[in-house]
C-alpha atoms as a PDB file:
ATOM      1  CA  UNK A   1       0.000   0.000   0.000  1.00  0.00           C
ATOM      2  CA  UNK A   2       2.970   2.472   0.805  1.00  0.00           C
ATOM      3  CA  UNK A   3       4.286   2.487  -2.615  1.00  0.00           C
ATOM      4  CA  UNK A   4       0.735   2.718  -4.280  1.00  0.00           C
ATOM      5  CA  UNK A   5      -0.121   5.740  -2.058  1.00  0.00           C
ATOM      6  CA  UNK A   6       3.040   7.470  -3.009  1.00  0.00           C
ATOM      7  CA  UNK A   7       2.562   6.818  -6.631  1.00  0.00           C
ATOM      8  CA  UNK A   8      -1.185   8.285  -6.137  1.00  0.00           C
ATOM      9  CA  UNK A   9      -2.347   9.414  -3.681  1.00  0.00           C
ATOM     10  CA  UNK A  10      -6.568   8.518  -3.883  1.00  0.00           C
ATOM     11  CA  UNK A  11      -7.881   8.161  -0.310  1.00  0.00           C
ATOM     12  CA  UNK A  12     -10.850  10.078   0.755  1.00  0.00           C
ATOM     13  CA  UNK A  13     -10.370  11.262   4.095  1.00  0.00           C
ATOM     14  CA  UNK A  14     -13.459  11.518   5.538  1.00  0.00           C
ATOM     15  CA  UNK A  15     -14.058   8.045   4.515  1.00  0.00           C
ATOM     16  CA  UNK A  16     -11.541   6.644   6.712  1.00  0.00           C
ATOM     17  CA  UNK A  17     -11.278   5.309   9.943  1.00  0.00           C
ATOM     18  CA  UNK A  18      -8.222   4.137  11.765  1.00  0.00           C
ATOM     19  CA  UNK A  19      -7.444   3.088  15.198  1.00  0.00           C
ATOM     20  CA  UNK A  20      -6.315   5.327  18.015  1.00  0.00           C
ATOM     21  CA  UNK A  21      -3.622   3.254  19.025  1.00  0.00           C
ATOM     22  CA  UNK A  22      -2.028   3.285  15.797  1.00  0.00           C
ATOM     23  CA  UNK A  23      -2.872   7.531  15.249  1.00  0.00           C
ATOM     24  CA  UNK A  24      -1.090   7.515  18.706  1.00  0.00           C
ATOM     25  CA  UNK A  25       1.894   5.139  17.842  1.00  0.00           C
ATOM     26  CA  UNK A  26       2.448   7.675  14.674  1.00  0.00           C
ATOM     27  CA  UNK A  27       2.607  10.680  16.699  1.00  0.00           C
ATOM     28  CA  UNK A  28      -0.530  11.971  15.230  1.00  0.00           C
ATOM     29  CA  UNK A  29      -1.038  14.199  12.439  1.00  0.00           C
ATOM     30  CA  UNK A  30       1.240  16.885  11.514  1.00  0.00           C
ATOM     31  CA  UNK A  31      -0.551  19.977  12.305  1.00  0.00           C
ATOM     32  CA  UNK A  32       2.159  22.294  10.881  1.00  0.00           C
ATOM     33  CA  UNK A  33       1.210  20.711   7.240  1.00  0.00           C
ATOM     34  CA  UNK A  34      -2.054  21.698   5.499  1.00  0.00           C
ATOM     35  CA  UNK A  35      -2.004  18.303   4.020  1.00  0.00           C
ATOM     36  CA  UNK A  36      -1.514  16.247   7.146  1.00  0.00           C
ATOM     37  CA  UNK A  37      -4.001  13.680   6.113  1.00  0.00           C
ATOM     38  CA  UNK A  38      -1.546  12.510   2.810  1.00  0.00           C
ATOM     39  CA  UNK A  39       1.449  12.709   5.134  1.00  0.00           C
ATOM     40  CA  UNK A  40      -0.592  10.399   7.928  1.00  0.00           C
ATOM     41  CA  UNK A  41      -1.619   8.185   5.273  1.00  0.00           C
ATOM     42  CA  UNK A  42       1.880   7.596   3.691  1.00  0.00           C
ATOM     43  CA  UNK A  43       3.349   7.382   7.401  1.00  0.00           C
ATOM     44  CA  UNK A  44       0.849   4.954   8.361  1.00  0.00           C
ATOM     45  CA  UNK A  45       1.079   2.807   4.968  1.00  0.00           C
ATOM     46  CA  UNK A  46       4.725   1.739   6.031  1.00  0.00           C
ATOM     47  CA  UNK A  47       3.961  -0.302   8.651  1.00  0.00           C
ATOM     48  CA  UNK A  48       0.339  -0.597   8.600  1.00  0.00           C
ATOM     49  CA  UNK A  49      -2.343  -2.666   6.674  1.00  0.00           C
ATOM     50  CA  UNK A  50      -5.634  -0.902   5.291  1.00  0.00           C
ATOM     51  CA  UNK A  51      -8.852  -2.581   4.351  1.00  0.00           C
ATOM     52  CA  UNK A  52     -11.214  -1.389   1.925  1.00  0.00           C
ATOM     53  CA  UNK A  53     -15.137  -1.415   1.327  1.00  0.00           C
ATOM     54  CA  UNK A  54     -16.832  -0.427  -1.832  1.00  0.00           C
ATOM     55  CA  UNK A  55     -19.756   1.210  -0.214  1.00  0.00           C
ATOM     56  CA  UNK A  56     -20.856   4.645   0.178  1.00  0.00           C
ATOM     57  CA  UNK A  57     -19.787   6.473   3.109  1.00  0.00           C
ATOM     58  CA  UNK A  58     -20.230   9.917   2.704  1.00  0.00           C
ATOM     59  CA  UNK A  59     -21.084  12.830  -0.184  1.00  0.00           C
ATOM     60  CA  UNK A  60     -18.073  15.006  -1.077  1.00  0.00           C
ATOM     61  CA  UNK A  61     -18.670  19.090  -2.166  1.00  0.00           C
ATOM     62  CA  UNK A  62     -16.447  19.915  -4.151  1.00  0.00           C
ATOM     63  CA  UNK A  63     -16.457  23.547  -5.110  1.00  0.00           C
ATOM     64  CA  UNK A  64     -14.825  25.262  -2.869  1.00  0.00           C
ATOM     65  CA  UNK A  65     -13.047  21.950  -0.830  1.00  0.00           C
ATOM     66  CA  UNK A  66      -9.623  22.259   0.232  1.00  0.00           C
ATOM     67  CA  UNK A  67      -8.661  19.805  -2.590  1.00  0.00           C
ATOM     68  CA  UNK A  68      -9.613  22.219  -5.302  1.00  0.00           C
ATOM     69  CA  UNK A  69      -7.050  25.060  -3.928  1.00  0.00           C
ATOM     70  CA  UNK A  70      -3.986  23.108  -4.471  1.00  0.00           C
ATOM     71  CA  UNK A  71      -3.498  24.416  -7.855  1.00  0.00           C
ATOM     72  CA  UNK A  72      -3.827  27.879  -6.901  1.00  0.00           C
ATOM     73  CA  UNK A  73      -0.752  30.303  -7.356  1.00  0.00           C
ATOM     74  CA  UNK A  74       1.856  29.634  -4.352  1.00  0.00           C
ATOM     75  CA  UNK A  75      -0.403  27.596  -2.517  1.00  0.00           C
ATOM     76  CA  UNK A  76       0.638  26.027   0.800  1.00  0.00           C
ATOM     77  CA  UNK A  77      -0.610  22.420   0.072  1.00  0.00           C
ATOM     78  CA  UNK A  78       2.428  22.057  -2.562  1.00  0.00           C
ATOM     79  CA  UNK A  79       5.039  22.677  -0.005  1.00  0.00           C
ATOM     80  CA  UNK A  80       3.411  20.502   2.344  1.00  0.00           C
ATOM     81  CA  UNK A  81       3.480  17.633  -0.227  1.00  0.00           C
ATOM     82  CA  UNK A  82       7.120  18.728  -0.615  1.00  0.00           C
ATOM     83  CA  UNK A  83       7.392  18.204   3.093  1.00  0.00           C
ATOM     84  CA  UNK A  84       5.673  15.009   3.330  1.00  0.00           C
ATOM     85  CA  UNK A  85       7.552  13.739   0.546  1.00  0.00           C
ATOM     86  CA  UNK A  86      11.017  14.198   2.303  1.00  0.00           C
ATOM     87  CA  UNK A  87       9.140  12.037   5.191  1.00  0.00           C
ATOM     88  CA  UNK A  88       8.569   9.568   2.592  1.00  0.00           C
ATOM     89  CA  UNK A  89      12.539   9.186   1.291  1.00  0.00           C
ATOM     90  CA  UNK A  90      13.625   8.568   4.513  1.00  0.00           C
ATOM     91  CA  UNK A  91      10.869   5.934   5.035  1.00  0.00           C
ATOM     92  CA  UNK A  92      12.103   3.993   1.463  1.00  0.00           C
ATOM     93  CA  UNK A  93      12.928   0.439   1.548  1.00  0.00           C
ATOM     94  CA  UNK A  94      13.027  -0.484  -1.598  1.00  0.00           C
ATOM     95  CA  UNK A  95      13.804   0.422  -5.506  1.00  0.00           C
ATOM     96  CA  UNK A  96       9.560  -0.046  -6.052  1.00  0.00           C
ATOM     97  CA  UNK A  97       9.178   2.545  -3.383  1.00  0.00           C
ATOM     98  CA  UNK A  98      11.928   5.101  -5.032  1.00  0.00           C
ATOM     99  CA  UNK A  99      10.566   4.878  -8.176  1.00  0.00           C
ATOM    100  CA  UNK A 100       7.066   5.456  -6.707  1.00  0.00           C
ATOM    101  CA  UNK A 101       8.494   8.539  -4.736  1.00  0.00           C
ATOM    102  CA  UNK A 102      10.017   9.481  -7.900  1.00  0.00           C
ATOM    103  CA  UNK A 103       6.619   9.468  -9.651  1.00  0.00           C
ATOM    104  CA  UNK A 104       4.926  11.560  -6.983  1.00  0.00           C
ATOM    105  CA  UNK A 105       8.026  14.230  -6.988  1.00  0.00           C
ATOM    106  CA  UNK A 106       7.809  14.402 -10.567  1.00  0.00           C
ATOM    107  CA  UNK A 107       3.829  15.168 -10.274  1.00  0.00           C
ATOM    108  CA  UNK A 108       4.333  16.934  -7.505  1.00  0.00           C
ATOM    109  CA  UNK A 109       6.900  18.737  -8.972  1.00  0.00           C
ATOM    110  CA  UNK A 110       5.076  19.877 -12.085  1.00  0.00           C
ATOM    111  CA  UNK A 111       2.427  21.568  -9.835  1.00  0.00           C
ATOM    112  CA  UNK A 112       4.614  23.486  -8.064  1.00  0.00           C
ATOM    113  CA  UNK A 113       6.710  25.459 -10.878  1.00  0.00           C
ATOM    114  CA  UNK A 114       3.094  26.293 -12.607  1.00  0.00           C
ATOM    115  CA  UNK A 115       1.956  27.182  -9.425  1.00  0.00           C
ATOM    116  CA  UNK A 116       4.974  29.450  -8.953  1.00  0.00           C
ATOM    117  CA  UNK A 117       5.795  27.737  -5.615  1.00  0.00           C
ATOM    118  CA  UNK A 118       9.393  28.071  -5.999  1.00  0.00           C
ATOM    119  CA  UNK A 119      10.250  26.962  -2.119  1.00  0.00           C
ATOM    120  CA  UNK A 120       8.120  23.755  -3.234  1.00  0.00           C
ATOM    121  CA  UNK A 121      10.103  23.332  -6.601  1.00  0.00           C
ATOM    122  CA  UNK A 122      13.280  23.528  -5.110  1.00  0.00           C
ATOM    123  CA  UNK A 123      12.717  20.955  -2.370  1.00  0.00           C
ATOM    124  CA  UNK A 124      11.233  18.374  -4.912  1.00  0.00           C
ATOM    125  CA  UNK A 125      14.169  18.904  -7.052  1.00  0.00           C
ATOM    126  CA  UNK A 126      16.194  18.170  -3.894  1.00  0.00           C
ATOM    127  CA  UNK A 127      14.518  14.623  -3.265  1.00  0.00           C
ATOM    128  CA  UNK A 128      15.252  13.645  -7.123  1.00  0.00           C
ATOM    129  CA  UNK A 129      18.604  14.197  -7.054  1.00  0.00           C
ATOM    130  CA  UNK A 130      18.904  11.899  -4.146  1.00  0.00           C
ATOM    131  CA  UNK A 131      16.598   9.589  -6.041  1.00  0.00           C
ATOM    132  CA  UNK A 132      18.786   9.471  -8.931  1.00  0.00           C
ATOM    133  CA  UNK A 133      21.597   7.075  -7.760  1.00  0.00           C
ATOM    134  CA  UNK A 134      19.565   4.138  -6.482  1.00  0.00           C
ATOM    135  CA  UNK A 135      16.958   4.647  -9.934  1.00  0.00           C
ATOM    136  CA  UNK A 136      20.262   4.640 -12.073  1.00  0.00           C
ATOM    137  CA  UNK A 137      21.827   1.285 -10.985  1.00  0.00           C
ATOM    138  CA  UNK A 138      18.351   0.104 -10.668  1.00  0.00           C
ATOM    139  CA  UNK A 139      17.983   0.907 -14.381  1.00  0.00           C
ATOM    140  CA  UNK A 140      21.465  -0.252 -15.276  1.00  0.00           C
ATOM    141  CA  UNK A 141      21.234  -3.777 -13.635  1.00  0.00           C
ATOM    142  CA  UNK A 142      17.863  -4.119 -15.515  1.00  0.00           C
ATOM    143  CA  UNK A 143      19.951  -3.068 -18.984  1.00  0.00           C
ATOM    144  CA  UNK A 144      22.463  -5.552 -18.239  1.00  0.00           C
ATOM    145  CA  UNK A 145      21.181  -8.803 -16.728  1.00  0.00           C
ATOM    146  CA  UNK A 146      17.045  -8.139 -17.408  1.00  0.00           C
END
């Protein structure tokens, strides 16, 4: 689940429901990000397993939701997905989960230079370059013995 939620991130908050042992065990959320719920989800995917039902839970508005602001110019929700995305590189374990980090930072990424969130850009462009290494031999051992 970790590596699918960095890849995308499709969870609908107030649809789920999570023990308070675990929300303790995490530290909670991170109420300096205004995207703690992404950040708690990714933290909690690492160690944690998450069941799913098909049914109906709740009715989303849309219009003016907090979701439809993170495009806005220099919005905060793009450096808090910078943020939670430097949690996420230090929780990597494996080349599946850098190349999903490296799929969200290059989303991610995109969002924030036409957003004009340079603070943003420059972080993301931060957690590539430390991405690069491990996806290069990853790619190169592929090339050579795959």
């Amino acid at each position: 689940m970790y590596s699918i939620l960095l890849r995308k991130y499709y969870i609908s908050t107030p649809t789920m429901m999570m023990s308070r042992r675990i929300l303790d065990e995490l530290g909670g959320y991170d109420e300096a990000l205004s995207y703690e719920d992404f950040d708690f989800w990714v933290r909690s995917a690492r160690d944690y397993q998450y069941r799913f039902t098909d049914a109906v839970l709740v009715n989303k508005y849309v219009e003016k939701s907090l979701s439809t602001q993170q495009y806005l110019h220099r919005n905060r929700h793009t450096l808090s997905a910078a943020i939670v995305c430097e949690k996420a590189l230090a929780l990597n374990k494996s080349p599946e989960d850098d190349k999903a980090l490296w799929k969200r930072v290059s989303y991610e990424l995109k969002w924030a230079m036409i957003t004009e969130n340079w603070e943003a850009a420059t972080r993301f462009l931060a957690i590539r370059h430390k991405l690069k290494p491990s996806l290069q031999i990853r790619l190169l051992r592929n090339s050579c013995f795959g």
